[in-house]
mmCIF file of C-alpha atoms in Angstrom:
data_model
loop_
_atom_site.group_PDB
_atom_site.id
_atom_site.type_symbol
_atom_site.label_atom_id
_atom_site.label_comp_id
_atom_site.label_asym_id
_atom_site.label_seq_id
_atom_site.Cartn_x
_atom_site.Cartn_y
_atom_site.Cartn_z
ATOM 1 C CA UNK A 172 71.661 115.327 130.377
ATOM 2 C CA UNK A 173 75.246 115.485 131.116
ATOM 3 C CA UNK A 174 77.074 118.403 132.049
ATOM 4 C CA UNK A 175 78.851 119.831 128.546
ATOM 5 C CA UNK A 176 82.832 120.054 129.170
ATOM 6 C CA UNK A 177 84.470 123.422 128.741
ATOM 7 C CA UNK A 178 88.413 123.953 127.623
ATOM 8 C CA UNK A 179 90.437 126.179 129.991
ATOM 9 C CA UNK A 180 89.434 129.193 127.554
ATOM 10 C CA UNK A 181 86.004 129.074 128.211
ATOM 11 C CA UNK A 182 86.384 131.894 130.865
ATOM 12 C CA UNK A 183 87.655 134.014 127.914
ATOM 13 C CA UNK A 184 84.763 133.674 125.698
ATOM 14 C CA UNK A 185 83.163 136.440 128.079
ATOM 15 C CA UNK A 186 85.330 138.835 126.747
ATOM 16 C CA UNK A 187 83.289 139.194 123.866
ATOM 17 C CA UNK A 188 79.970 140.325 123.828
ATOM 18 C CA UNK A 189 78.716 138.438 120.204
ATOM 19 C CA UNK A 190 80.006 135.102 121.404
ATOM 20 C CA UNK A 191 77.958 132.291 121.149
ATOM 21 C CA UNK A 192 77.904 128.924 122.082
ATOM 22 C CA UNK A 193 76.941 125.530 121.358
ATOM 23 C CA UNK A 194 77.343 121.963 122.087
ATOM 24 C CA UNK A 195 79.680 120.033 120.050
ATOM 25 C CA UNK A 196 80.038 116.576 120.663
ATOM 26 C CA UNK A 197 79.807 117.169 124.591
ATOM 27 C CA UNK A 198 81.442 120.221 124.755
ATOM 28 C CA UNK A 199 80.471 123.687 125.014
ATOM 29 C CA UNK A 200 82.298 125.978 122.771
ATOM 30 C CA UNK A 201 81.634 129.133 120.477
ATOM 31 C CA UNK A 202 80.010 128.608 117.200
ATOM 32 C CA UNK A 203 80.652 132.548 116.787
ATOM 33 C CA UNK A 204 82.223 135.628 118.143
ATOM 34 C CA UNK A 205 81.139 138.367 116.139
ATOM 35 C CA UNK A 206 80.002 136.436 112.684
ATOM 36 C CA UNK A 207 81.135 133.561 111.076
ATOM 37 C CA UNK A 208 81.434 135.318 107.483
ATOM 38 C CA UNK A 209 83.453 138.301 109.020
ATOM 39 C CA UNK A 210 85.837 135.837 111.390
ATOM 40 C CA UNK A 211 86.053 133.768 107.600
ATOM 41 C CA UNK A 212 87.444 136.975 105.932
ATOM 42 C CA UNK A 213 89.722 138.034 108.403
ATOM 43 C CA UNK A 214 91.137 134.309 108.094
ATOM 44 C CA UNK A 215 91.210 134.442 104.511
ATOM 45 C CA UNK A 216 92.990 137.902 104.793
ATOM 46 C CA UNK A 217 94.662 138.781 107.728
ATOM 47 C CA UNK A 218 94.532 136.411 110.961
ATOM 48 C CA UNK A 219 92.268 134.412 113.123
ATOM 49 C CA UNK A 220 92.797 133.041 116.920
ATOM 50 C CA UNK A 221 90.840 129.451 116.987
ATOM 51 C CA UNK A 222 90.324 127.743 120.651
ATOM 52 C CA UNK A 223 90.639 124.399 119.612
ATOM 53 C CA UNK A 224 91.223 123.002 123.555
ATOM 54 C CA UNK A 225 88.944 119.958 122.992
ATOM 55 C CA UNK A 226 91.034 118.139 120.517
ATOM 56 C CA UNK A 227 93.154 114.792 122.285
ATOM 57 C CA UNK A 228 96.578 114.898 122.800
ATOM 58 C CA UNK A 229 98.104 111.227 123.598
ATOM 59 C CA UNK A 230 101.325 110.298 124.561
ATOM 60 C CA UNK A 231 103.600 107.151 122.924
ATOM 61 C CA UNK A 232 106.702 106.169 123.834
ATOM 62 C CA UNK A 233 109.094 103.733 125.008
ATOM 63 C CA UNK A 234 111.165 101.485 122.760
ATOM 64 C CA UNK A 235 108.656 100.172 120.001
ATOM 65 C CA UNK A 236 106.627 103.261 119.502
ATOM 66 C CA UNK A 237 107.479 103.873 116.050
ATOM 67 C CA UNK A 238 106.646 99.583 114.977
ATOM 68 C CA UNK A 239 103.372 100.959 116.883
ATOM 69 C CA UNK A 240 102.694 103.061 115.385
ATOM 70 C CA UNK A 241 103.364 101.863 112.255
ATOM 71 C CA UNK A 242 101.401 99.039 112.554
ATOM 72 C CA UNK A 243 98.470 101.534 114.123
ATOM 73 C CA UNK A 244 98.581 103.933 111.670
ATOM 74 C CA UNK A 245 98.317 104.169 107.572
ATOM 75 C CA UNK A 246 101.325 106.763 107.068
ATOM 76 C CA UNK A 247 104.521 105.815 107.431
ATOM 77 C CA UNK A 248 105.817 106.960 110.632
ATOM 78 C CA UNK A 249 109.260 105.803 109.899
ATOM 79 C CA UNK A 250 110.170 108.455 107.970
ATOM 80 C CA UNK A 251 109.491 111.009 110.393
ATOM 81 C CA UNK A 252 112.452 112.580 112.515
ATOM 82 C CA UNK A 253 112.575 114.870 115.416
ATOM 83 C CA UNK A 254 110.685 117.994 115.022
ATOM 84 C CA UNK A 255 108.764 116.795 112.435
ATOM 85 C CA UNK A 256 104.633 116.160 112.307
ATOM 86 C CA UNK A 257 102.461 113.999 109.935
ATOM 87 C CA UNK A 258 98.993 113.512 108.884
ATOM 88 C CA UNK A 259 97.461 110.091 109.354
ATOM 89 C CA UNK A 260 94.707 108.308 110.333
ATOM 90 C CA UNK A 261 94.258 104.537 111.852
ATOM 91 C CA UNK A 262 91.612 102.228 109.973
ATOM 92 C CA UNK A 263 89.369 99.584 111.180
ATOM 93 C CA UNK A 264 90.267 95.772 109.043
ATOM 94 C CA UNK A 265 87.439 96.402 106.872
ATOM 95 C CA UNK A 266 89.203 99.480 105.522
ATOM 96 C CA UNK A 267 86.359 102.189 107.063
ATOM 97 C CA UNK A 268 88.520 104.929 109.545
ATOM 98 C CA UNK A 269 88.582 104.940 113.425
ATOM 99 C CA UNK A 270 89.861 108.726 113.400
ATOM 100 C CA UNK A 271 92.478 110.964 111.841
ATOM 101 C CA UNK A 272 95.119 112.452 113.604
ATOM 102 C CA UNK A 273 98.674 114.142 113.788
ATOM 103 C CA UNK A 274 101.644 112.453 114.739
ATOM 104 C CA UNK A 275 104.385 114.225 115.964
ATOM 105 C CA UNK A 276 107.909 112.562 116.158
ATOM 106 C CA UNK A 277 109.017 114.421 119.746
ATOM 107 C CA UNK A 278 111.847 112.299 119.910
ATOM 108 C CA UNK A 279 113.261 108.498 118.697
ATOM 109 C CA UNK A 280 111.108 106.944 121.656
ATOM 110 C CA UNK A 281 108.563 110.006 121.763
ATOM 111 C CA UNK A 282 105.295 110.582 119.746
ATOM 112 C CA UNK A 283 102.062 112.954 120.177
ATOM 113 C CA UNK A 284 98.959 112.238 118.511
ATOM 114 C CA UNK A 285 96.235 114.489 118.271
ATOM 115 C CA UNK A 286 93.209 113.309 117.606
ATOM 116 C CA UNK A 287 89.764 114.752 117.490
ATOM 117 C CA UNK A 288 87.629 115.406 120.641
ATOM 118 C CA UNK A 289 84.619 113.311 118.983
ATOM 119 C CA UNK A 290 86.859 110.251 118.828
ATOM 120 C CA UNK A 291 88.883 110.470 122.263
ATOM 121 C CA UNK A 292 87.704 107.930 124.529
ATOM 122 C CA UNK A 293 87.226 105.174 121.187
ATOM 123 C CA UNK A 294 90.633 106.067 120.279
ATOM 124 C CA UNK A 295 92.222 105.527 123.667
ATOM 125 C CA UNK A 296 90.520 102.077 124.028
ATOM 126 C CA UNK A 297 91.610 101.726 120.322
ATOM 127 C CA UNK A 298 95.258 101.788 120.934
ATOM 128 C CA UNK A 299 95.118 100.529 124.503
ATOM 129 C CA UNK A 300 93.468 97.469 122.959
ATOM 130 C CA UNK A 301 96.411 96.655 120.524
ATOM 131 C CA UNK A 302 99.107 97.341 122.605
ATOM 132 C CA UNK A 303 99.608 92.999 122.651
ATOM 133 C CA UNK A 304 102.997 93.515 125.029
ATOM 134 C CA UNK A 305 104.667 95.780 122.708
ATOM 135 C CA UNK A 306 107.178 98.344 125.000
ATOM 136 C CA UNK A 307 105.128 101.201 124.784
ATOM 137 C CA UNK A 308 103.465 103.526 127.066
ATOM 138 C CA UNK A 309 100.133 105.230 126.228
ATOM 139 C CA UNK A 310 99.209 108.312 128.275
ATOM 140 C CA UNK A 311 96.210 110.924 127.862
ATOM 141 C CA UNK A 312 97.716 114.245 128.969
ATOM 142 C CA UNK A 313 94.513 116.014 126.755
ATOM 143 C CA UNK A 314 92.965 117.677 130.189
ATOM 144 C CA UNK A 315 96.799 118.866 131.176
ATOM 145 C CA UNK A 316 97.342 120.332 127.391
ATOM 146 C CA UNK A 317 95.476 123.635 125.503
ATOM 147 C CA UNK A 318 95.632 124.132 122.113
ATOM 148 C CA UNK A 319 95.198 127.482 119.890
ATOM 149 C CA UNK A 320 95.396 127.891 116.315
ATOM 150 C CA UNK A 321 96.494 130.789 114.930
ATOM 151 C CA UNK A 322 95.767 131.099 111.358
ATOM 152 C CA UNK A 323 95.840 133.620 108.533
ATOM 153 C CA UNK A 324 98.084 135.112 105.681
ATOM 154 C CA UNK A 325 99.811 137.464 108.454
ATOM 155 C CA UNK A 326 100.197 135.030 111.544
ATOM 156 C CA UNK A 327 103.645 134.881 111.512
ATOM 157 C CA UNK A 328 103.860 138.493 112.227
ATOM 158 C CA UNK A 329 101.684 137.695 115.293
ATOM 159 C CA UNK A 330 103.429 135.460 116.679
ATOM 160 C CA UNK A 331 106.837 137.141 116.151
ATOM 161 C CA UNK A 332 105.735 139.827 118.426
ATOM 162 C CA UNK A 333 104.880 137.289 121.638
ATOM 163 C CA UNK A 334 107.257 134.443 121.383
ATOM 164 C CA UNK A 335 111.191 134.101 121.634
ATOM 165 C CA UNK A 336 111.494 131.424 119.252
ATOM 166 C CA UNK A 337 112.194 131.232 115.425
ATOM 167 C CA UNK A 338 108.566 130.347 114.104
ATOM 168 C CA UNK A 339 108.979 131.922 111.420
ATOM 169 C CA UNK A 340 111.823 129.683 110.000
ATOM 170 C CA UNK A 341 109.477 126.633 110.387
ATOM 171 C CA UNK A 342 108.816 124.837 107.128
ATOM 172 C CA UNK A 343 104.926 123.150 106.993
ATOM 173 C CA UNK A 344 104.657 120.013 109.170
ATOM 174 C CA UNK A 345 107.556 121.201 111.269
ATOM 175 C CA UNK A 346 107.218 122.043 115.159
ATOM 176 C CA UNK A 347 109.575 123.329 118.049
ATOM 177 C CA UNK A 348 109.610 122.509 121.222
ATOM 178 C CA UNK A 349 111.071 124.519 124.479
ATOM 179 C CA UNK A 350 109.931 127.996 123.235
ATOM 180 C CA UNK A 351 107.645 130.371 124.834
ATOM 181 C CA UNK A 352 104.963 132.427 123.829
ATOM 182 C CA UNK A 353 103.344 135.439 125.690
ATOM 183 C CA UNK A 354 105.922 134.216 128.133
ATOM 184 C CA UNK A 355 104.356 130.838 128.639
ATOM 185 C CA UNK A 356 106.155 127.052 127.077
ATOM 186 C CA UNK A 357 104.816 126.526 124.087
ATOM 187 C CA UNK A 358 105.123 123.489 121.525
ATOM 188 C CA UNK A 359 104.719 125.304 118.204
ATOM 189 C CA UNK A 360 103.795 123.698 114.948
ATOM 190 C CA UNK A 361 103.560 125.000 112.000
ATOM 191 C CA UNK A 362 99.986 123.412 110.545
ATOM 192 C CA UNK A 363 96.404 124.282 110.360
ATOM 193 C CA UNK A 364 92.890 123.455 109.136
ATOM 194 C CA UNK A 365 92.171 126.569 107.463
ATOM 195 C CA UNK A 366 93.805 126.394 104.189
ATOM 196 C CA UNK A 367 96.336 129.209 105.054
ATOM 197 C CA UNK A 368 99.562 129.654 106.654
ATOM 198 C CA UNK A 369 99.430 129.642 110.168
ATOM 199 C CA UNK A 370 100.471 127.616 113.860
ATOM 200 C CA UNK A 371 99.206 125.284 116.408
ATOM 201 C CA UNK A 372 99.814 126.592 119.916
ATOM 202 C CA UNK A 373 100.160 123.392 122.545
ATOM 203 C CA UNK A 374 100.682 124.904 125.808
ATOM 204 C CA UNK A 375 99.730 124.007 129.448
ATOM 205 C CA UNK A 376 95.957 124.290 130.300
ATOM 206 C CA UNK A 377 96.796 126.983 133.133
ATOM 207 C CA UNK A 378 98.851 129.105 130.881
ATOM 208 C CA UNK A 379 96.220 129.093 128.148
ATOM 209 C CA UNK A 380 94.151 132.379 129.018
ATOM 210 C CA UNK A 381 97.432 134.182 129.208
ATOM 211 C CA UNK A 382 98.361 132.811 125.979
ATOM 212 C CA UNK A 383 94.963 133.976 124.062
ATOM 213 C CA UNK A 384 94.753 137.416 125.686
ATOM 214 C CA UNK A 385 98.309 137.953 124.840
ATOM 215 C CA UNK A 386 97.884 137.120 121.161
ATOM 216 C CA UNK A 387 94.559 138.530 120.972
ATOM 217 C CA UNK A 388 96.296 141.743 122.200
ATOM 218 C CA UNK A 389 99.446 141.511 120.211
ATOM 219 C CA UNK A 390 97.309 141.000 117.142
ATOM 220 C CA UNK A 391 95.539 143.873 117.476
ATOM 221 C CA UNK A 392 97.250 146.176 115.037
ATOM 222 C CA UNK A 393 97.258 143.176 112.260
ATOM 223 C CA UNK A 394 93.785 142.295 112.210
ATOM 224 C CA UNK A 395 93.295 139.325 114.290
ATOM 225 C CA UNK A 396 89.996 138.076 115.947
ATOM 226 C CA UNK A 397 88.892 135.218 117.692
ATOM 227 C CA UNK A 398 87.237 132.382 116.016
ATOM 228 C CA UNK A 399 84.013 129.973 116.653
ATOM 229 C CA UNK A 400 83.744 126.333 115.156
ATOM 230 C CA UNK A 401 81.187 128.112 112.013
ATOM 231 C CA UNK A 402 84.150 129.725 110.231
ATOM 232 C CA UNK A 403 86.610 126.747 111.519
ATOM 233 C CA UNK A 404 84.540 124.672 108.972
ATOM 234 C CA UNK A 405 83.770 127.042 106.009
ATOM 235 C CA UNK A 406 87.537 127.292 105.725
ATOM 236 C CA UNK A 407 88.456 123.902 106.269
ATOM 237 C CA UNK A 408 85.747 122.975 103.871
ATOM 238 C CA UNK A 409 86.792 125.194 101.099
ATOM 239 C CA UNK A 410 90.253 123.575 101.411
ATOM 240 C CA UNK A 411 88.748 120.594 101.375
ATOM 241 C CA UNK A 412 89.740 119.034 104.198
ATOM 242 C CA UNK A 413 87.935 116.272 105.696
ATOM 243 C CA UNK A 414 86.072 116.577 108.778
ATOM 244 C CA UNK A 415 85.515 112.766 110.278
ATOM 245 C CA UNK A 416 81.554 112.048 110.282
ATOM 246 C CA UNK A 417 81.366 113.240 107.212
ATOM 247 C CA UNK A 418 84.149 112.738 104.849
ATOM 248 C CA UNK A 419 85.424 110.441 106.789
ATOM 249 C CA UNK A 420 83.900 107.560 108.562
ATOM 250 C CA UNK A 421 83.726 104.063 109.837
ATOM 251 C CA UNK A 422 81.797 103.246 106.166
ATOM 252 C CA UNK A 423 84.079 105.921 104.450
ATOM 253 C CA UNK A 424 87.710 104.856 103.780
ATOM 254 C CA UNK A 425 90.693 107.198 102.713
ATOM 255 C CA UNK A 426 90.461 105.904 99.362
ATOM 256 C CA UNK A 427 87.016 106.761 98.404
ATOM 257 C CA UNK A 428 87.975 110.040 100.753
ATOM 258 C CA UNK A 429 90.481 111.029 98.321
ATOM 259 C CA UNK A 430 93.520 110.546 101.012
ATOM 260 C CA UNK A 431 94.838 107.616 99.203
ATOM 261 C CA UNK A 432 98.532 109.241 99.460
ATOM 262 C CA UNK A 433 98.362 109.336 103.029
ATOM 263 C CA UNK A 434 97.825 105.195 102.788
ATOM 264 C CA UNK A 435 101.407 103.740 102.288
ATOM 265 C CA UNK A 436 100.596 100.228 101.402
ATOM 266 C CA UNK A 437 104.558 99.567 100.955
ATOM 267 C CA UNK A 438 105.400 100.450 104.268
ATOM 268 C CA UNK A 439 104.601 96.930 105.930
ATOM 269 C CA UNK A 440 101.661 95.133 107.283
ATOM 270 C CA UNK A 441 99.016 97.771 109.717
ATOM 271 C CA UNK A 442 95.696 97.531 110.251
ATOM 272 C CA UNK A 443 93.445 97.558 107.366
ATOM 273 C CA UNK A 444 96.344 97.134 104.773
ATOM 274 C CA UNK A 445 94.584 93.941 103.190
ATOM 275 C CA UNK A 446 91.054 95.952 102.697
ATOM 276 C CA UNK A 447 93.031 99.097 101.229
ATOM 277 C CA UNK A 448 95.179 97.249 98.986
ATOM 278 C CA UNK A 449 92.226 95.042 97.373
ATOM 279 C CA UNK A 450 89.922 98.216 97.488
ATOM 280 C CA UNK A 451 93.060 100.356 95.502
ATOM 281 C CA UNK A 452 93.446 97.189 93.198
ATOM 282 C CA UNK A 453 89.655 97.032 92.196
ATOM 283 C CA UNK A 454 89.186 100.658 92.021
ATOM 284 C CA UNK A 455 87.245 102.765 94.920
ATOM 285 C CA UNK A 456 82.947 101.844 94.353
ATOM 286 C CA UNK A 457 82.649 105.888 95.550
ATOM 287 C CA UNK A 458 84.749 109.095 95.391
ATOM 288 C CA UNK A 459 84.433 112.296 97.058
ATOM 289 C CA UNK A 460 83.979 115.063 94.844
ATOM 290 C CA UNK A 461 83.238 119.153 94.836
ATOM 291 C CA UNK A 462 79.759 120.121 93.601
ATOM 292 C CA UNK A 463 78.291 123.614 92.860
ATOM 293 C CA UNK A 464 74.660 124.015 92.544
ATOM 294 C CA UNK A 465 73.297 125.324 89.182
ATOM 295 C CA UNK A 466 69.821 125.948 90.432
ATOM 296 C CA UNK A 467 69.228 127.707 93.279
ATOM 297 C CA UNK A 468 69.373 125.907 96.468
ATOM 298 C CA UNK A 469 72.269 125.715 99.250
ATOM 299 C CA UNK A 470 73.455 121.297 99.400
ATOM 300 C CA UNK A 471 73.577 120.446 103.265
ATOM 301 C CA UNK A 472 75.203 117.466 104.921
ATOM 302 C CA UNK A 473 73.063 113.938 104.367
ATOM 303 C CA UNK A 474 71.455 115.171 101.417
ATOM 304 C CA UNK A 475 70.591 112.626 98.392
ATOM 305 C CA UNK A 476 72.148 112.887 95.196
ATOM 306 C CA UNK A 477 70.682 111.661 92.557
ATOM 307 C CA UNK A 478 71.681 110.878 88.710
ATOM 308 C CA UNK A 479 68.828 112.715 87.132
ATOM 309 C CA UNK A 480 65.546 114.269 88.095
ATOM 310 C CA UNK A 481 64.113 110.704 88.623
ATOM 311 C CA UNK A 482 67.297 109.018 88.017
ATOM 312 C CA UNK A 483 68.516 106.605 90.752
ATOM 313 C CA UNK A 484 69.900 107.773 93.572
ATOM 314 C CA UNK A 485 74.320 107.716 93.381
ATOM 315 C CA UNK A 486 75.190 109.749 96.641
ATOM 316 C CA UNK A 487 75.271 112.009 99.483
ATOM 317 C CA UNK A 488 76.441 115.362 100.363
ATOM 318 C CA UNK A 489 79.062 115.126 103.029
ATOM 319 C CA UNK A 490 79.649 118.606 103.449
ATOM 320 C CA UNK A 491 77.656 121.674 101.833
ATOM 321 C CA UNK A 492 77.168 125.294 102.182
ATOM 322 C CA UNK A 493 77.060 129.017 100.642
ATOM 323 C CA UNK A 494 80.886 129.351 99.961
ATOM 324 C CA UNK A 495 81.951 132.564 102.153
ATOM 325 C CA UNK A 496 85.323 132.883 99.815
ATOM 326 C CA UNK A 497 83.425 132.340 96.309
ATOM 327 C CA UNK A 498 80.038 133.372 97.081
ATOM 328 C CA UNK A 499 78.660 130.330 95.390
ATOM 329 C CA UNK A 500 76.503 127.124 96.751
ATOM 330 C CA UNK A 501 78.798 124.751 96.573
ATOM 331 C CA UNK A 502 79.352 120.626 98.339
ATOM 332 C CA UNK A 503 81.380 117.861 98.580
ATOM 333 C CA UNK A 504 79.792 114.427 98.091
ATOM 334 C CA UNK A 505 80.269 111.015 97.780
ATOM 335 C CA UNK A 506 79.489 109.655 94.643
ATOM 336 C CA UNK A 507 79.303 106.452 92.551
ATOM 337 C CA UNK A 508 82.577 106.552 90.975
ATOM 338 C CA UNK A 509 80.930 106.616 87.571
ATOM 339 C CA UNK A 510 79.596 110.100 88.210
ATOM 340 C CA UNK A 511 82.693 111.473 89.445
ATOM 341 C CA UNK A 512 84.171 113.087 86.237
ATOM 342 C CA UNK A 513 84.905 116.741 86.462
ATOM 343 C CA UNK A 514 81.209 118.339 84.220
ATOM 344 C CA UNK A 515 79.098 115.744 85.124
ATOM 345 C CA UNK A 516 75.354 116.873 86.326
ATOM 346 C CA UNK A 517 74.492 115.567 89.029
ATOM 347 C CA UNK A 518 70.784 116.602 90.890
ATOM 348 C CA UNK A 519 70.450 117.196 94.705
ATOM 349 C CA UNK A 520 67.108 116.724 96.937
ATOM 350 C CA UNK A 521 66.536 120.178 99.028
ATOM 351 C CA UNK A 522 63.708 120.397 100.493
ATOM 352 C CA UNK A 523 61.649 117.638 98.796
ATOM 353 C CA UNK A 524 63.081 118.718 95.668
ATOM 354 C CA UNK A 525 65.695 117.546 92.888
ATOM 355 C CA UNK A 526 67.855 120.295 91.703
ATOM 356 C CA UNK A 527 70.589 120.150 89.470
ATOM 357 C CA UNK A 528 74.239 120.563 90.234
ATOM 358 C CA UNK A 529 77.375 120.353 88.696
ATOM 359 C CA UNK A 530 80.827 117.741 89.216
ATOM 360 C CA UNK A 531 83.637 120.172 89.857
ATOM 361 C CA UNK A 532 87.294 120.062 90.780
ATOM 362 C CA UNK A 533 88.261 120.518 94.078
ATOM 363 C CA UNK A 534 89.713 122.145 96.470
ATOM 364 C CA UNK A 535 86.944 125.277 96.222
ATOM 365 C CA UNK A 536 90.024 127.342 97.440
ATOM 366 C CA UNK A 537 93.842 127.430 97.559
ATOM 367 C CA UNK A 538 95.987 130.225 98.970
ATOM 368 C CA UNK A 539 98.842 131.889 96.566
ATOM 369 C CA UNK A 540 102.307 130.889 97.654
#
């Protein structure tokens, strides 16, 4: 076996007694500090503090980076401008998804993407592979670059107390650059997974342990504790926001993912534009849609769905668990599209057995404004 990687927080995790790790996709990092239903809640209510060091962080610029991206990417980068981040993702021909990322516009000739740790080296070969003599430069600088998330209804409060920079004033999808926070440069972007308000911390991978202890202390008298991957994905899941492997995949476009207004077919010609526009023409075959379990049973990723209790089978659950906001068993799944509808029952195979569920609306969870 190969040695598991470790972010530049990884020394930090011994600060707490209950953490626990695991290994995600080659990387060692905590599924827990003290319980994923209590770090949940405090998310939900007050503030968490997320390492999220493994995700990729790749450099693109020089004079055709935004046609690059453009033709790399489904969003339309062209109507970003400085300071401003967008949700995308880059699609194989046939229309399935190679990853989804952030793109931040640093500049007219300067972009970020983020993109997740499972997908790093296929995503660098990716782009390196269609670079076809376009005036762009491509640089990993994910081992030089940590990246927290703070997250939570009272994060900006947080962060005002460690950084000298206007955070606060940040609308969504908006970043700064040239700031510092627990005395340390700091890009700061106002997005998240979680479903709440809250920031993504880029800093230097030497400052980051500074960074965490600092906001960890800071945070203190507000609530905040750190958090493992379990609550990362209970939140992002009641949100419903995709997670790629599950609602997302190389079989999975955005379309059946329910993303289809992140796909700007109008934009101009990118990869996987012809699939996408005959898919959105004909109608998606399958749809992603919430569940909650009537009978009594918890739905788990890969399990069947089925139309009736020996009906054929129409599905699978992407993503399923106990719901630590609602207290109910509830999934997302991808369906047939003719079982879809909002009421329809639907029956799930736990455990050797079919058990009926119900179509519901979706997202689980939405904050108040």
């Amino acid at each position: 076996m190969s040695e598991l990687k470790r972010t530049p927080l990884f020394p930090c995790y011994g600060d707490f007694p209950g953490a626990r790790c695991i290994d995600f996709g080659g990387w060692e990092l905590p599924v827990q500090f003290s319980g994923i239903v209590q770090e949940h809640e405090a998310v939900r209510q007050k503030a968490g503090l997320f390492d999220v060091s493994h995700m990729g962080e790749f450099m693109v610029t020089g004079p055709d980076a935004e046609s690059f991206l453009q033709r790399m990417t489904v969003n339309d980068a062209a109507r970003l401008v400085d300071g401003q981040a967008q949700y995308s993702m880059m699609c194989y021909p046939e229309g399935g998804v190679v990853d989804d990322l952030l793109v931040y516009r640093l500049g007219e000739q300067r972009y970020m993407l983020v993109v997740n740790a499972s997908n790093l080296d296929a995503d660098y070969v990716w782009l390196s592979s269609h670079l076809d003599g376009a005036d762009v430069t491509l640089r990993d600088e994910s081992a030089q670059t940590a990246l927290l998330a703070l997250q939570g209804p009272l994060s900006a409060e947080v962060l005002a107390r460690v950084t000298d920079a206007a955070a606060e004033e940040l609308e969504p999808f908006r970043f700064m650059e040239g700031g510092t926070v627990c005395g340390c440069k700091a890009l700061i972007s106002r997005t998240g997974y979680t479903g709440e308000d809250g920031f993504e911390l880029y800093v230097g991978a030497e400052d980051a342990p500074v960074v965490w202890r600092g906001l960890l202390e800071a945070g203190a008298a507000y609530g905040l504790v750190p958090v493992g991957l379990g609550a990362r994905d209970t939140l992002r899941f009641e949100a419903r926001l995709p997670l790629y492997g599950q609602e997302l995949s190389r079989d999975i476009s955005p379309l059946a993912a329910g993303l289809g207004m992140f796909v700007k077919l109008d934009k101009g010609d990118f990869i996987g534009r012809e699939a996408l526009a005959a898919e959105k023409q004909e109608g998606a075959s399958r749809k992603l849609v919430g569940i909650e379990m009537v009978d009594r049973g918890i739905p788990r990723s890969h399990y069947p769905v089925y139309a009736g209790e020996e009906g054929e089978r129409i599905g699978e659950v992407t993503t399923g668990t106990q719901s630590p906001t609602l207290k109910r068993n509830v999934g997302l799944a991808l369906l047939s599209k003719d079982y879809a509808a909002p009421g329809t029952g639907v029956w799930v195979e736990i455990r050797g057995k079919r058990l009926k569920a119900v179509v519901v609306k979706t997202p689980f969870y939405k904050r108040s404004k």
